[in-house]
PDB file of C-alpha atoms and ligand atoms in Angstrom:
ATOM      1  CA  UNK A   1      -0.130  -0.074   0.232  1.00 52.00           C
ATOM      2  CA  UNK A   2       1.156   3.798  -1.009  1.00 55.00           C
ATOM      3  CA  UNK A   3      -0.205   6.710   1.219  1.00 54.00           C
ATOM      4  CA  UNK A   4      -0.415   9.966  -0.100  1.00 56.00           C
ATOM      5  CA  UNK A   5      -2.012  13.494   0.789  1.00 53.00           C
ATOM      6  CA  UNK A   6      -4.472  14.939  -0.730  1.00 52.00           C
ATOM      7  CA  UNK A   7      -3.660  18.373  -1.054  1.00 49.00           C
ATOM      8  CA  UNK A   8      -6.962  19.518  -1.526  1.00 51.00           C
ATOM      9  CA  UNK A   9      -8.367  18.803   1.396  1.00 50.00           C
ATOM     10  CA  UNK A  10      -5.696  18.074   3.350  1.00 48.00           C
ATOM     11  CA  UNK A  11      -6.062  14.475   4.068  1.00 49.00           C
ATOM     12  CA  UNK A  12      -3.892  11.235   3.770  1.00 53.00           C
ATOM     13  CA  UNK A  13      -5.201   8.333   2.076  1.00 52.00           C
ATOM     14  CA  UNK A  14      -3.862   4.892   1.197  1.00 54.00           C
ATOM     15  CA  UNK A  15      -3.972   2.996  -2.294  1.00 53.00           C
ATOM     16  CA  UNK A  16      -2.708  -0.072  -3.821  1.00 56.00           C
ATOM     17  CA  UNK A  17       0.899   0.391  -4.779  1.00 53.00           C
ATOM     18  CA  UNK A  18      -0.109  -1.670  -8.034  1.00 55.00           C
ATOM     19  CA  UNK A  19      -2.559   1.261  -9.225  1.00 53.00           C
ATOM     20  CA  UNK A  20      -1.390   3.630 -11.663  1.00 51.00           C
ATOM     21  CA  UNK A  21      -3.968   6.599 -10.227  1.00 54.00           C
ATOM     22  CA  UNK A  22      -4.135   7.455  -6.432  1.00 51.00           C
ATOM     23  CA  UNK A  23      -7.552   8.540  -5.673  1.00 49.00           C
ATOM     24  CA  UNK A  24      -8.647  10.435  -2.792  1.00 48.00           C
ATOM     25  CA  UNK A  25     -11.177   8.243  -0.694  1.00 45.00           C
ATOM     26  CA  UNK A  26     -13.487  11.437  -0.434  1.00 44.00           C
ATOM     27  CA  UNK A  27     -13.650  12.354  -3.100  1.00 45.00           C
ATOM     28  CA  UNK A  28     -14.349   8.867  -4.316  1.00 44.00           C
ATOM     29  CA  UNK A  29     -17.307   8.050  -2.291  1.00 39.00           C
ATOM     30  CA  UNK A  30     -19.175  11.887  -2.494  1.00 35.00           C
ATOM     31  CA  UNK A  31     -18.069  13.262  -5.565  1.00 39.00           C
ATOM     32  CA  UNK A  32     -15.913  10.181  -7.752  1.00 35.00           C
ATOM     33  CA  UNK A  33     -13.377  12.501  -8.153  1.00 44.00           C
ATOM     34  CA  UNK A  34     -10.057  11.108  -9.098  1.00 45.00           C
ATOM     35  CA  UNK A  35      -6.489  12.907  -8.495  1.00 48.00           C
ATOM     36  CA  UNK A  36      -4.125  11.591 -10.856  1.00 49.00           C
ATOM     37  CA  UNK A  37       0.087  11.458  -9.148  1.00 48.00           C
ATOM     38  CA  UNK A  38       1.163  14.214 -11.226  1.00 49.00           C
ATOM     39  CA  UNK A  39      -2.088  16.674 -10.369  1.00 51.00           C
ATOM     40  CA  UNK A  40      -1.445  15.404  -6.185  1.00 50.00           C
ATOM     41  CA  UNK A  41       2.379  15.775  -6.514  1.00 49.00           C
ATOM     42  CA  UNK A  42       2.353  18.596  -9.057  1.00 50.00           C
ATOM     43  CA  UNK A  43      -0.036  20.778  -6.287  1.00 50.00           C
ATOM     44  CA  UNK A  44       2.000  19.506  -3.521  1.00 49.00           C
ATOM     45  CA  UNK A  45       5.449  20.653  -4.919  1.00 48.00           C
ATOM     46  CA  UNK A  46       4.218  24.385  -6.158  1.00 48.00           C
ATOM     47  CA  UNK A  47       2.566  25.041  -2.979  1.00 49.00           C
ATOM     48  CA  UNK A  48       6.065  24.256  -0.773  1.00 52.00           C
ATOM     49  CA  UNK A  49       8.533  25.586  -3.130  1.00 56.00           C
ATOM     50  CA  UNK A  50      10.274  28.398  -1.673  1.00 67.00           C
ATOM     51  CA  UNK A  51      12.603  30.763  -3.859  1.00 80.00           C
ATOM     52  CA  UNK A  52      14.903  33.658  -3.417  1.00 88.00           C
ATOM     53  CA  UNK A  53      14.005  37.258  -4.705  1.00 92.00           C
ATOM     54  CA  UNK A  54      16.251  37.579  -7.677  1.00 91.00           C
ATOM     55  CA  UNK A  55      17.356  41.020  -6.565  1.00 91.00           C
ATOM     56  CA  UNK A  56      17.927  40.853  -2.506  1.00 92.00           C
ATOM     57  CA  UNK A  57      18.124  37.229  -2.167  1.00 92.00           C
ATOM     58  CA  UNK A  58      15.500  37.109   0.867  1.00 91.00           C
ATOM     59  CA  UNK A  59      12.820  34.159   0.895  1.00 89.00           C
ATOM     60  CA  UNK A  60      10.230  34.505  -1.119  1.00 86.00           C
ATOM     61  CA  UNK A  61       7.159  32.012  -1.639  1.00 79.00           C
ATOM     62  CA  UNK A  62       6.782  30.861  -5.242  1.00 72.00           C
ATOM     63  CA  UNK A  63       3.246  32.154  -5.765  1.00 73.00           C
ATOM     64  CA  UNK A  64       4.628  36.138  -4.841  1.00 81.00           C
ATOM     65  CA  UNK A  65       5.192  38.342  -7.814  1.00 89.00           C
ATOM     66  CA  UNK A  66       6.509  41.064  -5.713  1.00 90.00           C
ATOM     67  CA  UNK A  67       9.361  40.804  -3.310  1.00 92.00           C
ATOM     68  CA  UNK A  68       7.998  41.998   0.079  1.00 91.00           C
ATOM     69  CA  UNK A  69      11.404  42.945   1.187  1.00 92.00           C
ATOM     70  CA  UNK A  70      12.587  45.004  -1.989  1.00 92.00           C
ATOM     71  CA  UNK A  71       9.275  45.420  -3.752  1.00 90.00           C
ATOM     72  CA  UNK A  72      11.057  44.014  -6.861  1.00 92.00           C
ATOM     73  CA  UNK A  73       8.867  41.905  -9.244  1.00 92.00           C
ATOM     74  CA  UNK A  74       9.873  38.470  -9.520  1.00 91.00           C
ATOM     75  CA  UNK A  75      11.004  36.309 -12.835  1.00 90.00           C
ATOM     76  CA  UNK A  76       7.923  34.169 -13.984  1.00 88.00           C
ATOM     77  CA  UNK A  77       8.541  30.356 -12.365  1.00 82.00           C
ATOM     78  CA  UNK A  78       9.551  28.141 -15.260  1.00 78.00           C
ATOM     79  CA  UNK A  79       7.790  24.991 -13.681  1.00 76.00           C
ATOM     80  CA  UNK A  80       4.445  27.083 -12.867  1.00 83.00           C
ATOM     81  CA  UNK A  81       1.568  25.786 -15.346  1.00 91.00           C
ATOM     82  CA  UNK A  82      -0.887  28.369 -16.728  1.00 95.00           C
ATOM     83  CA  UNK A  83      -3.075  27.817 -14.055  1.00 94.00           C
ATOM     84  CA  UNK A  84      -0.557  28.745 -11.804  1.00 91.00           C
ATOM     85  CA  UNK A  85       0.201  31.696 -13.333  1.00 93.00           C
ATOM     86  CA  UNK A  86      -2.810  33.051 -13.166  1.00 94.00           C
ATOM     87  CA  UNK A  87      -3.558  31.644  -9.882  1.00 91.00           C
ATOM     88  CA  UNK A  88      -6.717  30.017 -10.401  1.00 92.00           C
ATOM     89  CA  UNK A  89      -7.868  26.091  -9.321  1.00 90.00           C
ATOM     90  CA  UNK A  90      -6.317  23.619 -11.611  1.00 91.00           C
ATOM     91  CA  UNK A  91      -9.026  21.800 -13.707  1.00 94.00           C
ATOM     92  CA  UNK A  92     -11.388  21.902 -16.652  1.00 96.00           C
ATOM     93  CA  UNK A  93     -14.269  23.771 -15.119  1.00 94.00           C
ATOM     94  CA  UNK A  94     -13.295  27.471 -14.814  1.00 94.00           C
ATOM     95  CA  UNK A  95     -15.532  30.396 -14.066  1.00 93.00           C
ATOM     96  CA  UNK A  96     -14.988  32.676 -16.783  1.00 94.00           C
ATOM     97  CA  UNK A  97     -15.682  35.506 -14.529  1.00 96.00           C
ATOM     98  CA  UNK A  98     -12.777  34.278 -12.114  1.00 96.00           C
ATOM     99  CA  UNK A  99     -10.356  33.816 -14.936  1.00 96.00           C
ATOM    100  CA  UNK A 100     -11.084  37.731 -16.265  1.00 97.00           C
ATOM    101  CA  UNK A 101     -10.484  39.237 -13.425  1.00 96.00           C
ATOM    102  CA  UNK A 102      -7.504  37.695 -12.125  1.00 96.00           C
ATOM    103  CA  UNK A 103      -6.092  38.093 -15.557  1.00 97.00           C
ATOM    104  CA  UNK A 104      -6.948  41.955 -15.214  1.00 96.00           C
ATOM    105  CA  UNK A 105      -5.495  42.021 -11.932  1.00 95.00           C
ATOM    106  CA  UNK A 106      -2.371  40.395 -12.937  1.00 95.00           C
ATOM    107  CA  UNK A 107      -1.949  42.930 -16.418  1.00 94.00           C
ATOM    108  CA  UNK A 108      -2.587  45.940 -13.787  1.00 93.00           C
ATOM    109  CA  UNK A 109       0.547  45.215 -12.013  1.00 92.00           C
ATOM    110  CA  UNK A 110       2.479  43.821 -14.798  1.00 92.00           C
ATOM    111  CA  UNK A 111       2.304  46.743 -17.196  1.00 88.00           C
ATOM    112  CA  UNK A 112       5.047  47.778 -18.539  1.00 83.00           C
ATOM    113  CA  UNK A 113       4.099  51.747 -17.743  1.00 85.00           C
ATOM    114  CA  UNK A 114       4.597  50.821 -13.963  1.00 86.00           C
ATOM    115  CA  UNK A 115       8.409  49.935 -14.558  1.00 86.00           C
ATOM    116  CA  UNK A 116       9.294  51.972 -17.140  1.00 80.00           C
ATOM    117  CA  UNK A 117      10.805  54.259 -14.285  1.00 78.00           C
ATOM    118  CA  UNK A 118      12.697  51.502 -12.972  1.00 80.00           C
ATOM    119  CA  UNK A 119      15.826  49.310 -14.028  1.00 83.00           C
ATOM    120  CA  UNK A 120      15.740  48.046 -17.485  1.00 88.00           C
ATOM    121  CA  UNK A 121      15.947  44.124 -15.888  1.00 89.00           C
ATOM    122  CA  UNK A 122      12.378  44.596 -14.118  1.00 90.00           C
ATOM    123  CA  UNK A 123      11.009  46.157 -17.178  1.00 91.00           C
ATOM    124  CA  UNK A 124      11.719  43.269 -19.108  1.00 91.00           C
ATOM    125  CA  UNK A 125      10.828  40.699 -16.489  1.00 92.00           C
ATOM    126  CA  UNK A 126       7.416  42.988 -16.607  1.00 93.00           C
ATOM    127  CA  UNK A 127       7.453  42.664 -20.258  1.00 92.00           C
ATOM    128  CA  UNK A 128       8.229  38.682 -20.646  1.00 92.00           C
ATOM    129  CA  UNK A 129       5.889  38.075 -17.531  1.00 93.00           C
ATOM    130  CA  UNK A 130       2.778  40.096 -19.396  1.00 93.00           C
ATOM    131  CA  UNK A 131       3.191  38.019 -22.144  1.00 93.00           C
ATOM    132  CA  UNK A 132       3.325  34.433 -20.235  1.00 94.00           C
ATOM    133  CA  UNK A 133       0.164  35.955 -18.433  1.00 95.00           C
ATOM    134  CA  UNK A 134      -1.567  36.673 -22.318  1.00 96.00           C
ATOM    135  CA  UNK A 135      -0.765  33.525 -22.995  1.00 96.00           C
ATOM    136  CA  UNK A 136      -2.335  31.621 -20.204  1.00 96.00           C
ATOM    137  CA  UNK A 137      -5.372  33.507 -20.346  1.00 97.00           C
ATOM    138  CA  UNK A 138      -6.196  32.890 -24.004  1.00 97.00           C
ATOM    139  CA  UNK A 139      -5.377  29.458 -23.668  1.00 97.00           C
ATOM    140  CA  UNK A 140      -7.362  28.821 -20.567  1.00 97.00           C
ATOM    141  CA  UNK A 141     -10.402  31.059 -21.530  1.00 96.00           C
ATOM    142  CA  UNK A 142     -12.026  28.365 -24.379  1.00 96.00           C
ATOM    143  CA  UNK A 143     -12.653  25.154 -23.838  1.00 96.00           C
ATOM    144  CA  UNK A 144     -10.802  23.193 -26.473  1.00 96.00           C
ATOM    145  CA  UNK A 145      -7.214  24.842 -25.851  1.00 96.00           C
ATOM    146  CA  UNK A 146      -7.988  24.564 -22.046  1.00 97.00           C
ATOM    147  CA  UNK A 147      -8.505  20.661 -22.392  1.00 97.00           C
ATOM    148  CA  UNK A 148      -5.762  19.805 -24.959  1.00 95.00           C
ATOM    149  CA  UNK A 149      -3.447  22.157 -22.151  1.00 96.00           C
ATOM    150  CA  UNK A 150      -5.243  19.746 -19.681  1.00 95.00           C
ATOM    151  CA  UNK A 151      -4.053  16.860 -21.545  1.00 94.00           C
ATOM    152  CA  UNK A 152      -0.648  18.439 -22.187  1.00 93.00           C
ATOM    153  CA  UNK A 153       0.287  18.099 -18.390  1.00 91.00           C
ATOM    154  CA  UNK A 154      -0.372  14.585 -18.492  1.00 89.00           C
ATOM    155  CA  UNK A 155       1.601  14.090 -20.840  1.00 89.00           C
ATOM    156  CA  UNK A 156      -0.701  13.529 -23.999  1.00 90.00           C
ATOM    157  CA  UNK A 157      -0.313  15.215 -26.879  1.00 87.00           C
ATOM    158  CA  UNK A 158      -2.759  15.403 -29.769  1.00 82.00           C
ATOM    159  CA  UNK A 159      -0.667  15.567 -32.889  1.00 74.00           C
ATOM    160  CA  UNK A 160      -1.926  17.971 -35.334  1.00 68.00           C
ATOM    161  CA  UNK A 161      -3.372  15.360 -37.827  1.00 64.00           C
ATOM    162  CA  UNK A 162      -5.344  13.575 -35.150  1.00 72.00           C
ATOM    163  CA  UNK A 163      -8.656  12.439 -36.344  1.00 76.00           C
ATOM    164  CA  UNK A 164     -12.070  11.046 -35.601  1.00 74.00           C
ATOM    165  CA  UNK A 165     -12.781   7.314 -37.330  1.00 77.00           C
ATOM    166  CA  UNK A 166     -16.382   6.857 -36.456  1.00 84.00           C
ATOM    167  CA  UNK A 167     -18.140   6.850 -39.746  1.00 88.00           C
ATOM    168  CA  UNK A 168     -21.451   8.124 -38.363  1.00 91.00           C
ATOM    169  CA  UNK A 169     -19.560  11.211 -36.465  1.00 91.00           C
ATOM    170  CA  UNK A 170     -17.734  11.913 -40.038  1.00 92.00           C
ATOM    171  CA  UNK A 171     -20.943  11.848 -42.424  1.00 92.00           C
ATOM    172  CA  UNK A 172     -22.262  13.835 -39.638  1.00 93.00           C
ATOM    173  CA  UNK A 173     -19.631  16.652 -40.000  1.00 93.00           C
ATOM    174  CA  UNK A 174     -19.459  16.602 -43.715  1.00 94.00           C
ATOM    175  CA  UNK A 175     -22.909  16.841 -44.395  1.00 94.00           C
ATOM    176  CA  UNK A 176     -22.883  20.104 -41.940  1.00 94.00           C
ATOM    177  CA  UNK A 177     -20.241  21.402 -44.072  1.00 93.00           C
ATOM    178  CA  UNK A 178     -22.473  20.748 -46.874  1.00 94.00           C
ATOM    179  CA  UNK A 179     -25.170  22.692 -45.706  1.00 93.00           C
ATOM    180  CA  UNK A 180     -22.820  25.478 -45.021  1.00 91.00           C
ATOM    181  CA  UNK A 181     -21.649  25.405 -48.197  1.00 90.00           C
ATOM    182  CA  UNK A 182     -25.028  25.965 -49.867  1.00 90.00           C
ATOM    183  CA  UNK A 183     -26.363  28.344 -46.894  1.00 86.00           C
ATOM    184  CA  UNK A 184     -28.294  30.686 -49.008  1.00 78.00           C
ATOM    185  CA  UNK A 185     -29.740  33.432 -46.795  1.00 86.00           C
ATOM    186  CA  UNK A 186     -29.188  34.677 -42.995  1.00 88.00           C
ATOM    187  CA  UNK A 187     -31.566  32.147 -41.558  1.00 89.00           C
ATOM    188  CA  UNK A 188     -29.731  29.313 -42.700  1.00 90.00           C
ATOM    189  CA  UNK A 189     -26.029  30.341 -41.517  1.00 90.00           C
ATOM    190  CA  UNK A 190     -27.805  31.439 -37.812  1.00 92.00           C
ATOM    191  CA  UNK A 191     -29.423  27.834 -37.473  1.00 93.00           C
ATOM    192  CA  UNK A 192     -25.923  26.232 -38.254  1.00 94.00           C
ATOM    193  CA  UNK A 193     -24.534  28.601 -36.029  1.00 95.00           C
ATOM    194  CA  UNK A 194     -26.573  27.168 -32.953  1.00 95.00           C
ATOM    195  CA  UNK A 195     -26.870  23.917 -33.700  1.00 96.00           C
ATOM    196  CA  UNK A 196     -23.070  24.386 -33.994  1.00 96.00           C
ATOM    197  CA  UNK A 197     -23.390  26.362 -30.882  1.00 96.00           C
ATOM    198  CA  UNK A 198     -24.970  23.372 -28.901  1.00 97.00           C
ATOM    199  CA  UNK A 199     -22.733  20.381 -29.808  1.00 96.00           C
ATOM    200  CA  UNK A 200     -19.853  22.599 -28.384  1.00 97.00           C
ATOM    201  CA  UNK A 201     -21.742  23.078 -25.479  1.00 97.00           C
ATOM    202  CA  UNK A 202     -22.820  19.238 -24.917  1.00 97.00           C
ATOM    203  CA  UNK A 203     -19.178  18.438 -25.700  1.00 97.00           C
ATOM    204  CA  UNK A 204     -17.657  20.806 -23.069  1.00 97.00           C
ATOM    205  CA  UNK A 205     -19.929  19.185 -20.607  1.00 97.00           C
ATOM    206  CA  UNK A 206     -18.805  15.885 -21.489  1.00 97.00           C
ATOM    207  CA  UNK A 207     -15.190  16.422 -21.308  1.00 97.00           C
ATOM    208  CA  UNK A 208     -15.623  18.673 -17.768  1.00 97.00           C
ATOM    209  CA  UNK A 209     -17.043  15.147 -16.703  1.00 96.00           C
ATOM    210  CA  UNK A 210     -14.328  12.741 -18.119  1.00 96.00           C
ATOM    211  CA  UNK A 211     -11.777  15.169 -16.656  1.00 95.00           C
ATOM    212  CA  UNK A 212     -13.445  15.002 -13.242  1.00 93.00           C
ATOM    213  CA  UNK A 213     -13.765  11.211 -13.629  1.00 93.00           C
ATOM    214  CA  UNK A 214     -10.089  10.931 -14.158  1.00 90.00           C
ATOM    215  CA  UNK A 215     -10.781   9.391 -17.411  1.00 93.00           C
ATOM    216  CA  UNK A 216      -8.197  11.190 -19.743  1.00 92.00           C
ATOM    217  CA  UNK A 217      -9.194   9.126 -22.768  1.00 92.00           C
ATOM    218  CA  UNK A 218     -12.667   9.899 -22.891  1.00 94.00           C
ATOM    219  CA  UNK A 219     -11.500  13.707 -22.456  1.00 95.00           C
ATOM    220  CA  UNK A 220      -9.302  12.897 -25.204  1.00 94.00           C
ATOM    221  CA  UNK A 221     -11.836  11.531 -27.407  1.00 93.00           C
ATOM    222  CA  UNK A 222     -14.244  14.267 -26.801  1.00 95.00           C
ATOM    223  CA  UNK A 223     -11.354  17.126 -27.515  1.00 95.00           C
ATOM    224  CA  UNK A 224     -10.970  15.539 -30.789  1.00 94.00           C
ATOM    225  CA  UNK A 225     -14.847  15.789 -31.558  1.00 94.00           C
ATOM    226  CA  UNK A 226     -14.604  19.405 -30.515  1.00 95.00           C
ATOM    227  CA  UNK A 227     -11.746  19.927 -33.198  1.00 94.00           C
ATOM    228  CA  UNK A 228     -13.943  19.732 -35.706  1.00 94.00           C
ATOM    229  CA  UNK A 229     -16.401  21.772 -34.255  1.00 95.00           C
ATOM    230  CA  UNK A 230     -14.474  24.109 -33.616  1.00 95.00           C
ATOM    231  CA  UNK A 231     -13.055  24.350 -37.245  1.00 94.00           C
ATOM    232  CA  UNK A 232     -17.034  24.893 -38.655  1.00 95.00           C
ATOM    233  CA  UNK A 233     -17.747  27.539 -36.065  1.00 95.00           C
ATOM    234  CA  UNK A 234     -14.484  29.152 -37.534  1.00 94.00           C
ATOM    235  CA  UNK A 235     -15.983  29.088 -41.033  1.00 93.00           C
ATOM    236  CA  UNK A 236     -19.026  30.051 -39.717  1.00 94.00           C
ATOM    237  CA  UNK A 237     -17.272  33.132 -38.672  1.00 92.00           C
ATOM    238  CA  UNK A 238     -15.918  33.771 -41.567  1.00 91.00           C
ATOM    239  CA  UNK A 239     -18.909  33.341 -43.619  1.00 88.00           C
ATOM    240  CA  UNK A 240     -20.741  36.072 -41.351  1.00 88.00           C
ATOM    241  CA  UNK A 241     -17.989  38.303 -41.614  1.00 87.00           C
ATOM    242  CA  UNK A 242     -18.057  37.718 -45.904  1.00 83.00           C
ATOM    243  CA  UNK A 243     -21.319  38.436 -46.112  1.00 81.00           C
ATOM    244  CA  UNK A 244     -22.333  41.164 -43.375  1.00 79.00           C
ATOM    245  CA  UNK A 245     -24.131  38.856 -41.330  1.00 77.00           C
ATOM    246  CA  UNK A 246     -24.959  40.340 -37.723  1.00 73.00           C
TER     247      UNK A 246
HETATM  248 ZN1   ZN B   1      13.816  41.416  -2.877  1.00 89.31          ZN
END
C-alpha cells in the first residue's frame, strides 16, 4: 500500500501500490473525483516551493509576484503551469468571471508603464511576464484549448493530424459542411451557428465530466470531436463576416 496526501482536502489516503492512479477516498465516495499522481505531486510541489528574490536574495514564496522586502518584480517560475500563473484552481471547469478578474488584476500589476522608470531588468521581466499571462489567459479561456493543455500536462499530446474514425460522426460533419456551403440566407447561417454552439456546449460538458472522473481517454475523445466543431465554428464566423450577417 502507498500513502499520499490529498492537497485539496488536506487528508491522507492509501491505495494499492499496483494501481496507476491514487484515488482520494473522500472524492471517490462523495464526488467520484480522481486525482492523478501528477496533479497531486504538482500541487504539493508548487505550494511548498520557496524561492529567493533575484535582487535582494530574501526568501519568498513561489506564488509571490513582488518581493515584500525590496518591492521588486519576480521572474516567472518556469515550473509553473498556466493555472498557477493566473492563480486559479487547476481543473477543466473554470469560471470565466474569475479568470477575467485574475487576468486583469495581473496585467494591471505587470503593465510595463509601471516599470519604465525602474531598471531595465525589471522592465524586461514585466514584459516577459505580461506575455506569459496573455498566453495563459487565451489558452484557459477557450474550453478546447484548455482541455488540450490539460492533456498536455498529463503527458498526452494530440498531434495536428489526429482524426476521428467513427463513420457516423464523420458523416454528420460532412453533412454540416455541405449545408454550410449551400447556406443561402442569414437564417440558414444562424441555424447552423446555433446547432454548432449546442454541440460545442454538449461536448464541453462531456469533457468536463471526463476530467472530473479522471478519465483522460474519454476527455481526449471529446476534444478530438470538439476540434471538428471548432473548425466549423471558424467557417461560420468567416461566412458571417464575408456576407455581413450580424
Ligand atoms: Zn527582494
